[in-house]
XYZ file of C-alpha atoms in Angstrom:
709
model
C -30.869 -1.065 -13.866
C -27.411 -3.045 -13.401
C -25.815 -3.036 -9.780
C -22.287 -4.053 -11.071
C -19.266 -1.147 -11.405
C -15.954 -1.231 -13.013
C -12.960 -1.699 -11.239
C -10.968 0.958 -13.148
C -13.287 3.710 -12.643
C -13.980 2.595 -9.131
C -9.909 2.979 -8.732
C -10.257 6.490 -9.660
C -12.594 7.442 -7.485
C -10.495 6.033 -4.574
C -7.960 8.486 -5.459
C -10.352 10.983 -5.989
C -11.436 10.587 -2.491
C -7.308 10.925 -1.423
C -7.399 14.292 -3.381
C -10.217 15.202 -2.200
C -8.171 15.048 1.912
C -5.568 17.323 0.286
C -8.623 19.891 -0.447
C -10.204 20.568 3.107
C -9.864 23.544 4.428
C -10.104 20.472 7.869
C -6.733 19.586 7.448
C -4.027 20.625 8.331
C -1.690 23.096 5.427
C 1.127 20.323 5.632
C -1.214 16.998 5.826
C -3.298 18.501 2.783
C 1.346 17.797 1.335
C 1.461 14.690 2.248
C -2.391 13.504 0.787
C -1.455 15.325 -2.312
C 1.073 13.565 -2.937
C -0.100 9.801 -1.781
C -2.746 10.776 -4.754
C 0.175 11.134 -7.316
C 2.147 8.326 -5.943
C -1.406 6.302 -6.489
C -2.045 7.614 -9.865
C 1.609 6.367 -11.239
C 1.329 2.808 -9.484
C -2.054 3.249 -11.231
C -1.365 3.671 -14.417
C 2.044 1.076 -14.293
C -0.156 -1.915 -12.245
C -3.278 -1.586 -13.711
C -3.123 0.865 -17.319
C -0.293 -1.193 -18.219
C -2.483 -4.417 -17.624
C -5.119 -3.530 -19.991
C -2.578 -2.325 -22.438
C -0.827 -5.778 -22.416
C -4.264 -7.537 -22.919
C -5.122 -5.110 -25.870
C -2.600 -6.323 -27.640
C -4.013 -9.916 -26.433
C -7.048 -9.433 -28.062
C -9.730 -5.527 -29.439
C -12.070 -7.441 -28.056
C -11.490 -9.721 -25.012
C -14.355 -7.781 -22.228
C -14.594 -7.196 -18.372
C -16.444 -9.669 -16.853
C -19.288 -7.304 -15.255
C -19.817 -4.318 -16.670
C -18.588 -5.461 -20.604
C -16.359 -2.502 -21.719
C -13.148 -3.615 -23.600
C -9.727 -2.510 -23.027
C -9.682 0.323 -24.817
C -13.550 1.804 -24.106
C -11.733 1.404 -20.154
C -8.563 3.047 -20.680
C -10.428 5.975 -22.720
C -12.492 5.912 -19.634
C -9.168 6.323 -16.931
C -7.480 8.683 -19.311
C -10.677 11.153 -19.407
C -11.491 10.926 -15.876
C -7.131 11.531 -14.672
C -7.579 14.635 -16.981
C -10.349 15.670 -14.416
C -8.931 14.828 -11.147
C -5.717 16.070 -12.308
C -7.769 19.612 -12.771
C -8.494 19.427 -9.489
C -5.050 18.178 -8.326
C -3.622 21.316 -10.227
C -5.862 23.430 -8.704
C -5.177 22.214 -5.117
C -1.750 22.640 -5.603
C -2.133 25.915 -6.471
C -3.910 26.711 -3.514
C -0.963 25.191 -0.936
C 1.719 26.998 -2.121
C -0.088 29.684 -1.941
C -1.117 28.906 1.631
C 2.746 27.772 2.293
C 3.890 31.801 1.343
C 1.610 32.598 4.504
C 3.578 30.192 6.128
C 7.196 32.121 4.572
C 8.169 29.250 2.238
C 7.442 29.724 -1.440
C 8.858 28.537 -4.472
C 9.992 30.789 -7.102
C 9.811 31.733 -10.463
C 13.207 32.030 -12.079
C 12.248 35.180 -14.567
C 10.991 36.598 -10.766
C 14.245 36.809 -9.301
C 16.416 39.916 -8.798
C 19.488 40.406 -10.578
C 21.881 39.591 -7.931
C 19.702 35.977 -6.382
C 19.772 34.800 -10.456
C 23.271 35.689 -10.759
C 23.930 33.265 -7.160
C 21.507 30.614 -8.606
C 23.465 30.653 -12.178
C 26.644 30.822 -9.954
C 25.300 27.662 -8.130
C 24.283 26.106 -11.706
C 27.861 25.801 -13.131
C 29.590 25.103 -10.541
C 27.622 22.641 -8.837
C 25.048 20.836 -11.407
C 26.356 21.582 -14.404
C 28.757 19.168 -14.213
C 26.724 16.282 -13.280
C 24.545 17.039 -16.303
C 24.346 14.287 -19.463
C 22.613 16.216 -22.445
C 21.617 14.426 -25.525
C 21.066 16.293 -28.950
C 19.103 13.566 -31.066
C 20.407 13.588 -34.932
C 20.907 10.824 -37.540
C 23.652 9.630 -35.240
C 22.595 9.892 -32.049
C 18.900 8.170 -31.466
C 16.109 9.511 -28.718
C 17.326 7.974 -25.499
C 15.190 5.999 -23.526
C 13.553 7.385 -21.237
C 13.381 5.666 -17.165
C 9.994 5.060 -14.868
C 8.773 8.322 -13.669
C 12.441 10.347 -13.846
C 11.934 14.079 -14.798
C 13.711 15.187 -18.014
C 13.939 18.707 -19.025
C 13.921 19.150 -23.138
C 14.105 21.376 -25.404
C 13.618 22.047 -29.685
C 16.721 23.536 -31.088
C 17.539 25.106 -34.320
C 21.312 24.557 -35.113
C 23.161 26.769 -38.091
C 21.914 24.160 -40.116
C 18.458 26.546 -39.704
C 17.098 22.350 -38.868
C 14.834 21.642 -35.475
C 16.375 19.207 -33.337
C 15.919 17.792 -30.035
C 18.401 18.742 -26.590
C 17.028 15.713 -23.485
C 19.013 16.289 -19.971
C 18.242 14.083 -17.481
C 17.310 16.102 -14.135
C 17.375 13.477 -11.237
C 20.968 12.461 -10.865
C 20.575 11.002 -7.544
C 23.088 14.294 -6.125
C 21.353 17.007 -7.450
C 19.185 18.054 -4.037
C 15.954 18.344 -5.952
C 14.971 21.953 -3.483
C 17.572 24.349 -3.825
C 17.458 27.782 -2.166
C 17.401 30.876 -3.046
C 20.521 32.817 -1.838
C 19.506 35.831 0.546
C 16.007 34.990 0.748
C 15.876 32.581 3.612
C 12.232 30.217 2.880
C 12.589 30.736 -0.769
C 13.425 27.529 -3.147
C 13.769 26.324 -6.944
C 13.364 22.937 -8.052
C 16.260 22.049 -9.629
C 14.757 20.621 -12.748
C 12.813 23.837 -13.469
C 16.731 25.782 -13.323
C 17.852 23.527 -15.609
C 14.793 24.007 -17.805
C 16.351 27.347 -18.213
C 19.523 26.992 -18.303
C 18.768 24.519 -21.231
C 19.676 26.946 -23.826
C 23.173 27.493 -22.084
C 24.034 23.663 -21.713
C 23.205 23.069 -25.808
C 25.563 26.981 -26.704
C 24.608 27.239 -30.152
C 21.335 26.415 -30.492
C 18.604 27.916 -30.671
C 16.048 27.196 -27.968
C 12.941 27.576 -29.866
C 10.916 25.232 -26.897
C 11.197 23.325 -24.011
C 9.139 21.392 -21.205
C 10.040 18.994 -18.838
C 8.649 15.476 -19.196
C 8.567 12.521 -17.357
C 7.501 8.835 -18.221
C 5.694 6.114 -17.151
C 6.230 2.945 -18.272
C 3.899 -0.577 -17.720
C 5.187 -2.483 -14.324
C 3.188 -5.599 -14.549
C 5.147 -8.516 -15.342
C 3.823 -12.005 -14.407
C 6.712 -12.852 -12.285
C 5.572 -16.778 -12.956
C 4.997 -16.558 -17.090
C 8.714 -15.912 -17.566
C 10.912 -18.023 -14.908
C 12.491 -21.143 -15.312
C 12.175 -23.732 -13.091
C 17.115 -23.628 -14.001
C 16.861 -20.961 -12.572
C 17.615 -19.440 -8.788
C 14.607 -17.726 -7.987
C 16.102 -14.684 -6.078
C 18.682 -14.241 -8.310
C 15.614 -14.111 -11.263
C 13.686 -12.279 -9.420
C 16.796 -9.337 -8.874
C 16.911 -9.612 -12.925
C 12.782 -8.829 -13.608
C 13.008 -6.159 -11.397
C 15.489 -4.378 -14.055
C 14.049 -5.673 -16.923
C 10.776 -3.429 -15.036
C 12.005 0.042 -15.822
C 12.466 -1.624 -19.359
C 9.005 -1.691 -19.987
C 6.874 0.163 -22.656
C 5.790 3.937 -21.404
C 1.536 4.358 -21.084
C 1.622 7.942 -20.058
C 3.923 10.964 -20.786
C 3.057 14.081 -18.453
C 4.807 17.343 -19.987
C 5.203 20.810 -17.303
C 4.593 23.159 -20.309
C 2.380 22.952 -23.563
C 3.951 22.261 -26.134
C 3.271 22.639 -30.091
C 1.186 20.466 -31.679
C 3.710 18.756 -33.643
C 5.982 18.535 -30.808
C 4.374 16.862 -29.321
C 3.481 14.378 -31.921
C 7.393 14.011 -32.207
C 7.650 12.978 -28.658
C 5.022 10.608 -28.604
C 6.534 9.380 -31.975
C 9.756 8.409 -30.339
C 8.158 7.260 -27.000
C 5.371 5.444 -28.466
C 3.110 7.401 -26.287
C -0.630 7.810 -27.837
C -1.926 11.413 -28.211
C -4.376 10.665 -25.840
C -1.891 9.919 -23.025
C -0.106 12.586 -22.899
C -0.978 15.141 -20.238
C -0.192 18.463 -20.031
C 0.151 19.459 -16.029
C 0.480 22.804 -14.283
C 2.083 21.662 -11.473
C 5.142 19.707 -10.538
C 5.666 16.356 -12.419
C 7.215 14.177 -9.511
C 5.662 15.420 -5.398
C 7.625 13.897 -3.107
C 9.267 16.545 -3.132
C 6.880 18.124 -0.682
C 7.798 16.167 2.430
C 11.296 17.866 2.319
C 8.902 20.871 2.217
C 7.320 20.103 5.701
C 10.184 19.184 7.606
C 11.166 22.772 6.633
C 8.082 23.774 8.869
C 8.855 20.963 11.992
C 8.571 24.029 14.732
C 4.773 24.733 13.247
C 2.696 21.272 15.498
C -0.632 23.215 14.315
C 0.039 22.875 10.947
C 0.374 19.313 11.309
C -1.966 16.339 13.117
C -1.425 16.227 16.426
C 0.340 13.687 17.499
C -0.829 10.236 17.505
C 1.438 7.270 20.108
C 0.705 3.629 19.629
C -0.512 2.963 22.794
C 0.541 0.160 25.776
C -2.462 -2.989 25.631
C -4.500 -3.331 28.576
C -4.363 -7.003 27.658
C -0.296 -7.456 27.844
C 1.237 -7.446 31.506
C 4.761 -6.685 30.963
C 5.716 -8.566 34.396
C 4.597 -11.727 33.025
C 5.610 -13.795 29.797
C 4.198 -13.149 26.390
C 3.154 -16.597 26.334
C 1.690 -17.295 29.924
C -0.845 -14.804 28.748
C -2.230 -16.180 25.924
C -2.296 -18.927 27.311
C -4.640 -17.678 29.861
C -6.703 -15.800 26.893
C -6.707 -14.498 23.506
C -5.213 -11.199 22.835
C -5.859 -8.733 19.977
C -4.270 -6.129 18.974
C -5.715 -2.852 17.007
C -3.191 -1.110 15.352
C -1.642 1.272 15.000
C -4.283 2.520 17.981
C -2.819 -0.517 20.356
C 1.462 -0.788 20.714
C 2.842 -3.730 18.126
C 5.255 -3.860 21.012
C 3.710 -7.078 22.408
C 3.945 -9.381 19.109
C 7.933 -8.073 18.902
C 8.827 -9.498 22.793
C 6.125 -12.646 21.701
C 8.990 -12.852 18.763
C 11.493 -12.223 20.975
C 10.420 -14.255 24.426
C 10.674 -17.555 21.357
C 13.871 -16.965 20.565
C 15.167 -17.188 23.953
C 12.984 -20.221 25.390
C 14.797 -22.677 25.068
C 11.367 -25.019 24.968
C 10.053 -23.079 21.452
C 11.505 -25.892 18.698
C 10.682 -24.020 16.132
C 9.181 -20.749 14.665
C 7.232 -19.968 11.463
C 6.088 -16.952 9.513
C 5.383 -15.538 5.970
C 6.670 -11.812 5.368
C 5.283 -10.390 2.267
C 6.560 -7.155 3.369
C 9.468 -6.145 6.002
C 10.511 -3.113 7.290
C 14.119 -1.808 5.847
C 15.074 -2.194 9.465
C 13.161 -4.667 10.777
C 13.170 -6.175 14.602
C 10.732 -8.498 13.055
C 13.388 -10.108 10.926
C 16.372 -9.393 13.755
C 14.044 -11.502 15.979
C 13.711 -14.205 14.339
C 17.586 -14.399 12.996
C 18.058 -14.297 16.811
C 15.932 -17.375 17.308
C 17.943 -19.098 14.135
C 21.475 -18.668 16.110
C 19.648 -20.106 18.489
C 19.279 -23.165 17.022
C 16.026 -23.021 16.752
C 14.805 -24.447 13.870
C 13.241 -21.027 11.483
C 11.312 -21.469 8.533
C 10.438 -18.374 6.371
C 8.090 -17.987 3.663
C 9.688 -14.121 2.211
C 7.352 -13.445 -1.251
C 9.535 -12.099 -3.499
C 6.790 -10.797 -5.476
C 5.248 -8.657 -3.288
C 5.616 -5.814 -5.819
C 8.026 -2.374 -5.641
C 8.725 -4.535 -2.392
C 10.670 -6.843 -3.602
C 14.479 -5.851 -3.186
C 13.394 -4.875 0.010
C 12.782 -8.318 0.552
C 15.225 -9.777 -1.311
C 17.944 -8.313 0.458
C 16.189 -9.625 4.054
C 15.856 -12.827 2.149
C 19.714 -13.613 1.675
C 19.939 -11.988 5.915
C 17.361 -14.511 6.775
C 19.391 -17.266 4.802
C 23.263 -16.653 6.356
C 21.273 -17.003 9.801
C 20.577 -20.644 9.578
C 16.996 -20.217 8.488
C 15.495 -21.829 6.242
C 14.239 -19.808 3.315
C 11.288 -20.658 1.434
C 10.490 -18.320 -2.112
C 6.599 -18.576 -2.205
C 4.344 -20.637 -4.879
C 4.359 -21.655 -8.799
C 1.532 -19.212 -9.762
C -0.100 -18.549 -6.541
C 1.428 -15.097 -4.105
C 1.711 -15.685 -0.518
C -0.098 -13.352 1.189
C -0.658 -14.581 4.400
C 0.275 -12.505 8.054
C 1.149 -15.557 9.771
C 3.113 -16.865 12.394
C 3.506 -20.126 14.428
C 5.461 -21.057 17.284
C 5.674 -24.055 18.656
C 7.071 -24.734 22.279
C 7.868 -28.594 23.532
C 7.458 -28.651 27.229
C 7.296 -32.281 28.996
C 6.602 -34.168 26.667
C 3.896 -31.743 26.121
C 3.909 -29.945 22.337
C 1.620 -26.974 22.654
C 1.224 -24.327 19.761
C 0.738 -20.254 19.922
C -0.686 -18.445 16.792
C -0.671 -15.060 15.509
C -3.042 -14.314 12.812
C -2.711 -10.892 11.435
C -4.592 -8.607 8.299
C -1.773 -6.605 8.150
C 2.033 -7.372 7.283
C 5.013 -7.726 9.631
C 6.372 -4.477 9.092
C 6.991 -1.734 11.825
C 6.562 1.457 10.054
C 3.604 0.466 8.662
C 1.593 -0.697 12.231
C 2.127 3.049 13.184
C 0.452 4.360 9.982
C -2.118 1.336 8.984
C -5.928 0.084 10.445
C -5.010 -3.462 11.108
C -6.131 -6.305 13.882
C -3.425 -8.824 14.789
C -4.687 -11.795 16.943
C -2.538 -13.849 19.147
C -4.260 -17.414 20.111
C -2.788 -20.579 22.109
C -6.201 -22.465 20.620
C -4.249 -26.136 19.461
C -6.818 -26.959 16.737
C -5.975 -23.639 14.880
C -2.267 -24.056 15.777
C -2.356 -27.472 13.567
C -3.757 -25.667 11.077
C -1.941 -23.692 10.564
C 1.018 -26.240 10.954
C -0.696 -27.813 7.662
C -0.846 -24.337 6.081
C 3.501 -24.103 6.258
C 3.545 -27.894 5.755
C 1.731 -27.171 2.640
C 4.199 -24.602 2.090
C 6.532 -26.037 2.686
C 6.336 -28.444 -0.055
C 4.774 -26.338 -2.468
C 1.679 -27.264 -2.697
C -1.450 -25.196 -1.628
C -4.070 -26.727 1.050
C -7.570 -28.620 0.364
C -9.694 -28.208 3.134
C -9.472 -26.573 6.765
C -12.316 -26.638 9.276
C -11.010 -23.392 12.063
C -9.057 -21.165 9.381
C -10.435 -19.863 5.944
C -6.736 -20.462 3.580
C -7.236 -19.109 -0.130
C -7.256 -20.522 -2.927
C -8.656 -23.288 -2.126
C -10.661 -23.533 0.771
C -11.592 -19.382 1.621
C -14.130 -18.058 -1.243
C -16.131 -21.090 -1.160
C -16.500 -20.625 3.284
C -17.776 -17.299 2.048
C -20.593 -17.986 -0.073
C -21.636 -20.923 2.024
C -21.390 -17.682 4.645
C -23.630 -15.748 2.380
C -25.449 -18.508 1.790
C -26.361 -19.630 5.163
C -27.858 -16.027 5.679
C -30.175 -15.829 2.910
C -31.620 -19.076 4.581
C -32.231 -17.133 7.191
C -33.533 -14.446 5.943
C -35.814 -16.332 3.581
C -37.307 -18.007 6.835
C -38.103 -14.799 7.903
C -35.229 -14.771 10.773
C -32.789 -11.972 11.294
C -30.089 -12.068 8.967
C -26.343 -9.533 8.649
C -23.220 -9.474 6.874
C -20.499 -6.959 7.537
C -17.365 -6.851 5.654
C -14.512 -4.757 5.872
C -12.138 -4.841 3.257
C -9.648 -2.781 0.925
C -11.816 -4.247 -2.168
C -14.468 -5.842 -2.992
C -14.345 -7.534 -6.697
C -14.982 -10.790 -7.158
C -17.826 -11.545 -8.252
C -19.203 -14.712 -7.685
C -19.067 -13.194 -4.370
C -20.471 -9.861 -5.417
C -23.554 -12.090 -7.473
C -24.154 -14.070 -3.921
C -23.985 -10.728 -2.063
C -27.260 -9.581 -4.213
C -29.174 -12.424 -3.836
C -28.667 -12.386 -0.201
C -29.650 -8.970 -0.584
C -33.032 -9.852 -2.214
C -33.387 -11.856 -0.332
C -33.683 -8.998 2.694
C -30.276 -10.057 4.065
C -29.423 -6.357 5.944
C -25.646 -5.958 4.617
C -23.334 -3.002 5.113
C -19.502 -3.146 3.078
C -16.760 -0.809 4.627
C -14.522 -0.781 1.297
C -12.160 1.894 1.588
C -10.723 1.160 -2.285
C -12.001 -0.419 -5.291
C -15.934 -1.888 -5.272
C -17.213 -2.803 -8.234
C -20.869 -3.393 -6.501
C -23.379 -0.949 -6.778
C -25.825 -0.639 -3.453
C -29.353 0.324 -3.290
C -30.153 -0.330 -6.635
C -34.279 -1.668 -6.691
C -34.731 -4.468 -6.790
C -31.405 -6.165 -6.252
C -29.190 -4.624 -3.685
C -31.994 -2.581 -1.460
C -30.514 -4.530 1.753
C -26.854 -3.155 0.198
C -24.999 0.263 2.457
C -21.422 0.483 0.997
C -18.800 3.166 2.915
C -15.446 4.375 2.785
C -13.394 5.767 5.747
C -10.185 7.895 4.411
C -8.195 9.512 6.886
C -4.878 10.127 8.489
C -4.253 6.972 9.511
C -4.625 4.471 5.749
C -7.985 1.996 6.426
C -6.048 -1.449 6.252
C -8.643 -4.295 8.155
C -10.134 -6.905 6.505
C -12.788 -8.044 8.897
C -16.033 -10.617 8.126
C -19.525 -10.860 10.559
C -21.884 -13.567 9.365
C -25.015 -13.321 11.737
C -26.836 -11.164 13.813
C -24.494 -10.793 17.336
C -26.211 -13.357 19.237
C -24.945 -16.188 17.053
C -22.685 -14.059 14.993
C -19.426 -16.060 13.289
C -16.527 -13.457 12.875
C -13.427 -13.956 11.206
C -10.341 -11.291 10.808
C -8.416 -11.774 7.807
C -5.399 -10.711 5.291
C -7.704 -10.898 1.730
C -9.548 -8.910 0.475
C -12.268 -9.943 -2.159
C -10.953 -9.591 -4.917
C -10.404 -12.943 -7.119
C -6.925 -12.235 -7.033
C -6.818 -13.243 -3.132
C -9.355 -15.965 -2.537
C -8.858 -17.661 -6.100
C -4.331 -16.578 -7.087
C -3.194 -16.318 -3.828
C -2.753 -18.068 -0.325
C -4.453 -16.360 1.725
C -4.939 -16.831 5.537
C -8.662 -15.194 7.682
C -9.454 -17.143 11.446
C -11.842 -17.025 13.225
C -11.940 -14.880 16.324
C -13.226 -17.241 19.270
C -13.205 -15.548 21.704
C -16.982 -14.189 22.806
C -14.837 -10.626 24.555
C -12.702 -10.595 21.049
C -15.484 -11.261 19.058
C -17.675 -8.500 21.098
C -15.028 -5.482 20.324
C -14.402 -6.119 16.631
C -18.356 -5.913 16.491
C -18.274 -2.878 18.009
C -15.638 -1.601 16.299
C -17.430 -2.310 13.015
C -19.671 -0.586 14.066
C -18.154 2.397 15.066
C -17.462 3.012 11.469
C -20.058 3.134 10.810
C -21.194 5.257 12.847
C -18.564 7.678 10.996
C -20.205 10.954 10.541
C -16.557 13.092 9.491
C -14.188 10.945 7.454
C -16.791 8.631 5.876
C -18.408 8.768 2.142
C -21.316 6.768 0.949
C -21.894 4.678 -1.864
C -24.570 6.474 -4.243
C -26.315 3.625 -6.913
C -24.946 6.091 -9.374
C -21.285 5.869 -8.564
C -20.560 8.413 -6.236
C -19.652 8.698 -2.556
C -21.058 11.326 -0.729
C -19.698 12.155 2.116
C -21.441 12.594 5.539
C -20.965 15.394 7.678
C -23.014 16.187 10.741
C -22.770 18.978 13.157
C -24.037 17.266 16.027
C -22.595 13.860 17.340
C -19.576 13.529 14.996
C -18.149 11.224 14.860
C -14.346 10.543 13.464
C -13.646 6.979 14.192
C -10.180 7.009 14.313
C -9.851 9.311 16.547
C -12.472 7.643 18.966
C -10.605 4.561 18.858
C -7.456 6.598 19.504
C -8.846 8.128 22.711
C -10.063 4.651 23.810
C -7.007 2.561 23.240
C -5.999 6.083 25.308
C -8.067 6.261 27.974
C -7.592 2.033 29.172
C -3.517 2.542 28.765
C -4.190 5.217 31.233
C -6.199 3.669 33.766
C -3.941 0.168 33.865
C -0.756 0.874 36.366
C 2.510 1.763 34.907
C 3.714 -1.308 33.864
C 7.187 -3.653 35.847
C 9.507 -4.472 33.542
C 8.908 -8.554 33.629
C 11.770 -10.704 34.332
C 13.654 -11.709 31.260
C 13.055 -14.741 29.677
C 14.986 -17.372 29.671
C 17.584 -17.565 27.250
C 19.702 -20.122 25.362
C 22.921 -18.108 25.549
C 23.657 -17.529 21.554
C 25.798 -20.700 19.855
C 29.817 -19.262 18.384
C 29.445 -20.201 14.401
C 31.195 -23.258 14.919
C 29.008 -24.502 16.879
C 25.987 -23.537 14.376
C 28.050 -25.840 12.206
C 28.427 -28.528 13.380
C 24.758 -28.375 14.495
C 24.229 -28.487 11.108
C 26.130 -30.281 9.848
C 25.644 -33.014 11.839
C 28.866 -33.338 13.388
C 28.827 -34.372 17.341
């Protein structure tokens, strides 16, 4: 029996686990709305990126096969579309259930045909005055070609018959950016109608003089998988090139068409011909084509706390005292922050202290995804304005965050930061920050390595780890990473850090082999890994070998897992679980060896080929014994989760682990633990302000940059 599983089908199983949260009666109603919306948004991105990539592969060669399951791209797309149809039926069913529950709470989406006379007349007046003037309808004729359909925008389409008796298509874009999505029904509190449904209802009015024989809403999903490095010309400004590439993405080939109504087969064929979508990629949806409006419904129910998760706030870390400088505390002992259970504030204080400390000579940092209003970037800007040497690598290829990163890169440059934009052929996905201090002839390094982005918003929603250390060897290797990046190169070798693409996968394979050797000698051997996805075939093959040697292997894989556990003779000693809960599991942990001789890392890299061989990633060793024990305890706690965990079976199915006695929800356990630890600490006293250099005027800054005394 094969121990491999197809990547795309495994991802759909992950999204099914998200959908299960929307179905779960144990999840508060408004949070179930969130999971339904997340399911749909995830699926949109899956079609744009993964299905789009498979479609591109089919154009290259119909005989190219997946290295693990040996499926062609066409076979994978066929299997994906079949599974998506199954999942969407569940999504439609859970949407209907949630809408019914919302009615019990006084919120309802209404059908225009079921409104009373006065209500319908008020809505028609609203349509005539507020919506109709903003619409841009198109009648498809010989002179007027079928319009370009924007990616993920909703359109009202009608089959019209004019005086000539011939059928024509009429199309109206519904997403003007001005029309509110939820429209209140006059005189009926809590009743709403979706704007696209109102536009569809009055489509005959828009195309007056024509008889409407069929109508529906439709939504197109387009391929968004563009390889920037393949298209880039060195003669172009890279930032401007990426801005143009974002615009180009919006016009790529379609991969899916969704309809809100049943249409005659000939009409569907006509739409497929116009849009170049294959008939098997057309989906009929009984729920709205786009679910982001559910957040607006949630906002109307904020006064009902029982409909939401109990509020959770990141807690103050007991490792840090507010009355002492951050650098002094890190110098004494390595620190580890666990988001979202602990606050990101100590790291922000670390940056702000660095910005104002006269002894700090440089700050170097990689940025992949940052918040819209980023305190991290503001601290870097302040540091540059204070005369620090600030080098920032901004990854402009962070998919769907390119525009935000382009804007921040401009602001950083304007402030005097040295900004670099990644490497040709590689994304820089590492979460690395290095602060260098020089005082009384002595140089010291303060290094932060994280598993997640420098983003204050996601630090309250994603589980991540952040290590802060003054270890000089780690600091020197971090400096080596930044030197390589500044030269457009990759690190060739390292001792402490694992640095992809040259020295992460090979080191992981060596550590797996080490455990297999222990097992073959009859000694205790263990591997524990927590990642988002596992697709790297070299690592999978080596894990299979280690299992056959007798190594006990525990894998916590939130998303894609191309390794099937429990296959006799191959993966008998491997257990795989996935945790999907209120917080997105995002931290990456590598453990090699039983606790008494364990080597532990936290990392930015999943075990995917794109991470291990095609990105710059960094994993840092956890050298402090107390922190290593803490991380191991966290890992073992997650393995015992019997509320939000699902266990992967040899068949590829996930089985939810439910226990009535000794129930353990790992995320709730970690929050309670952080809350209790914070409560045990005395109230923090505000630290005396760190010495800060007076911000220089623009003239001073310019003279310094220009070398003018």
